[in-house]
Amino acid sequence: MIRSTEIDNIKIEYIINQDIDESITIVGVRNVGSSFSVPEEIDGHKIKIIGKKAFLGCRLLRQITIPAGIEEIQDYAFAQCYNLRTVIIMNNKIYFGNGIFTECNMIQDICLGYEEPDDVSALLGTLIYRLKAEHILVDDSWGTESWFAKWDMELLAYLKQDDEEGYTDLVLCGEEDIQYSLEEYICKKRINKSALCLIRLMHNGMLSNENEKLIKDYILSHIKGCKTDEAWQALLSEFSNDINYFKLFADIGGINSDNIDELLADMGEVSSEAKVFLMDYKKDNFSAVDAFDIFSL
C-alpha cells in the first residue's frame, strides 16, 4: 500500500516493506524545490531504498543529499531531473540500478561518502552525460590510482573515437531530438571532448605526464587559429563563469598573439571577469590594450 507524507510542502510517497524489516522504499516525490535532503526515516521507519523513477522529472532539483542509511537507488530514480548538478550520497557502498541519472545532463559533481566536491566527485559527475561510462560509477575503488587510470583510459579512448561515430545510429533509430546535421553533430562531439579534457586538467589528481600531454595536445589542436576551434567554444559555452578555466586555457597555450584579438571579439556578453582577464593577459604578454577593448566592457 502506498502511503504519503509531507515535509516542508514536499510530498513523499512510500511503501513499508513489511515482509522484510519494515523499512521504507520511497516511490515518489513531488513539489521538490532546488535542494532536497532525503530524510533518514518516516514515522520511525528507516528509509533504505529510493525506488524506481521516484524523482522522475523533478525539473527544479539542483542538489540532492542522500543519507548513509539508504542502501539502494533503483532504476531511473532521478531520470529527467534536467537541472540536477550536485549529488551527495553518504553511503559509498550504495547499490545503483540502471539509468538512475538518465538525461541528467547538468550533473557536475557526485560525492560518494562525503559532502565537499573534489577531483573525484567532478570526474564522477562526467560519467553520466559527458563520458557515458557509468560502469566506472559502480566501481568502488574511487580515488585510487587504479580508478583514475580507468577514467583516463575511457577519456583517451573517447578522444580517439571517430567524430562521426554514433550519428548514423541515432538517425537509423529515429531519434526525434536529432535536429542537427552531421557537421553540427561532429562539432558538438568535439566540444564535449574538449570540455572533458579541460575538466581533467582542472581536476588533475594522479594524472600521469604522458596522459597530461595527450590531453593538452587535443585541446591545442582545437583552439582559435586551428582548422576548428571547439576547445575555445567549449570554454565559452561550458565554463564562461569560472575564471579558473580561462587561466588554465592560458597556461596550456590556448591563448597566443595570433588569436588573442579574435578571442576578445568572441566574448560578447560572456562574463566580464573573463573578458578583463583576457584584456590583462593581452597587455601583460603581447601588447597594450586597445581603447576599443576598454569601451567594449
Coordinates of C-alpha atoms in Angstrom, one line a residue, residues 134-259:
E134 CA 28.5 4.6 -15.9
H135 CA 30.3 1.3 -15.2
I136 CA 33.0 3.3 -13.5
L137 CA 30.4 4.9 -11.2
V138 CA 29.8 1.5 -9.6
D139 CA 33.5 0.7 -9.3
D140 CA 34.1 1.1 -5.5
S141 CA 37.8 1.9 -6.0
W142 CA 37.0 5.7 -6.3
G143 CA 40.0 7.9 -5.6
T144 CA 42.7 5.2 -6.0
E145 CA 45.4 5.3 -8.6
S146 CA 43.7 2.5 -10.5
W147 CA 40.4 4.3 -10.6
F148 CA 41.9 7.5 -12.0
A149 CA 43.7 5.3 -14.6
K150 CA 40.4 3.7 -15.6
W151 CA 38.9 7.2 -16.0
D152 CA 41.8 8.4 -18.1
M153 CA 41.7 5.3 -20.3
E154 CA 38.0 6.0 -21.0
L155 CA 38.8 9.6 -21.9
L156 CA 41.7 8.7 -24.2
A157 CA 39.6 6.1 -26.0
Y158 CA 36.8 8.7 -26.5
L159 CA 39.3 11.2 -27.9
K160 CA 40.5 8.6 -30.4
Q161 CA 36.9 7.8 -31.4
D162 CA 35.9 9.0 -34.9
D163 CA 33.9 12.2 -34.5
E164 CA 31.2 10.8 -36.9
E165 CA 30.7 7.7 -34.8
G166 CA 27.2 7.4 -33.4
Y167 CA 25.5 9.8 -35.8
T168 CA 24.2 7.1 -38.2
D169 CA 22.9 5.0 -35.3
L170 CA 20.9 7.9 -34.0
V171 CA 19.4 8.6 -37.4
L172 CA 18.6 5.0 -38.0
C173 CA 17.0 4.7 -34.6
G174 CA 14.7 7.6 -35.5
E175 CA 15.7 9.8 -32.6
E176 CA 13.3 12.6 -32.6
D177 CA 15.7 15.1 -30.9
I178 CA 18.3 14.8 -33.7
Q179 CA 17.7 18.2 -35.3
Y180 CA 21.2 18.9 -36.5
S181 CA 23.4 17.9 -39.4
L182 CA 26.4 15.6 -39.4
E183 CA 28.6 18.7 -39.3
E184 CA 26.8 20.0 -36.3
Y185 CA 27.0 16.6 -34.6
I186 CA 30.8 16.5 -35.1
C187 CA 31.1 20.0 -33.7
K188 CA 29.1 19.1 -30.6
K189 CA 31.2 15.9 -30.1
R190 CA 34.5 17.9 -30.3
I191 CA 33.1 20.4 -27.8
N192 CA 32.3 17.6 -25.4
K193 CA 35.7 16.0 -25.9
S194 CA 37.3 19.4 -25.2
A195 CA 35.2 20.0 -22.1
L196 CA 36.2 16.7 -20.7
C197 CA 39.9 17.5 -21.4
L198 CA 39.6 20.8 -19.6
I199 CA 37.8 19.2 -16.6
R200 CA 40.5 16.6 -16.3
L201 CA 43.3 19.2 -16.4
M202 CA 41.4 21.2 -13.8
H203 CA 41.0 18.1 -11.6
N204 CA 44.3 16.6 -12.2
G205 CA 44.7 14.1 -9.4
M206 CA 47.0 11.2 -10.3
L207 CA 47.3 12.4 -13.9
S208 CA 50.4 10.9 -15.5
N209 CA 52.7 13.2 -17.5
E210 CA 52.0 11.1 -20.6
N211 CA 48.3 11.4 -20.3
E212 CA 48.5 15.1 -19.5
K213 CA 50.4 15.7 -22.7
L214 CA 47.9 13.8 -24.8
I215 CA 45.0 15.8 -23.2
K216 CA 46.8 19.1 -23.7
D217 CA 47.6 18.2 -27.3
Y218 CA 43.9 17.6 -28.0
I219 CA 42.9 21.0 -26.7
L220 CA 45.7 22.8 -28.5
S221 CA 44.6 21.2 -31.8
H222 CA 41.2 22.8 -31.4
I223 CA 42.0 26.4 -30.3
K224 CA 41.3 29.6 -32.2
G225 CA 43.6 29.7 -35.2
C226 CA 43.5 25.9 -35.8
K227 CA 41.3 24.3 -38.5
T228 CA 38.5 24.1 -35.9
D229 CA 38.2 25.8 -32.5
E230 CA 35.9 23.6 -30.5
A231 CA 38.2 23.8 -27.4
W232 CA 37.6 27.6 -27.3
Q233 CA 33.8 27.0 -27.9
A234 CA 33.8 24.6 -25.0
L235 CA 35.4 27.2 -22.8
L236 CA 32.8 29.8 -23.7
S237 CA 29.7 27.5 -23.6
E238 CA 30.6 25.3 -20.6
F239 CA 32.9 27.3 -18.3
S240 CA 32.2 31.0 -19.0
N241 CA 31.5 31.8 -15.4
D242 CA 34.6 30.1 -14.0
I243 CA 37.7 32.3 -14.4
N244 CA 39.9 29.4 -13.3
Y245 CA 39.2 27.6 -16.6
F246 CA 40.3 30.7 -18.6
K247 CA 43.5 30.8 -16.6
L248 CA 44.0 27.1 -17.3
F249 CA 43.4 27.6 -21.0
A250 CA 46.1 30.4 -21.0
D251 CA 48.5 28.3 -19.0
I252 CA 48.5 25.4 -21.5
G253 CA 49.0 27.7 -24.5
G254 CA 45.4 28.2 -25.7
I255 CA 45.9 32.0 -25.9
N256 CA 48.6 33.4 -28.2
S257 CA 49.5 36.6 -30.0
D258 CA 47.8 35.4 -33.2
N259 CA 44.4 34.6 -31.7

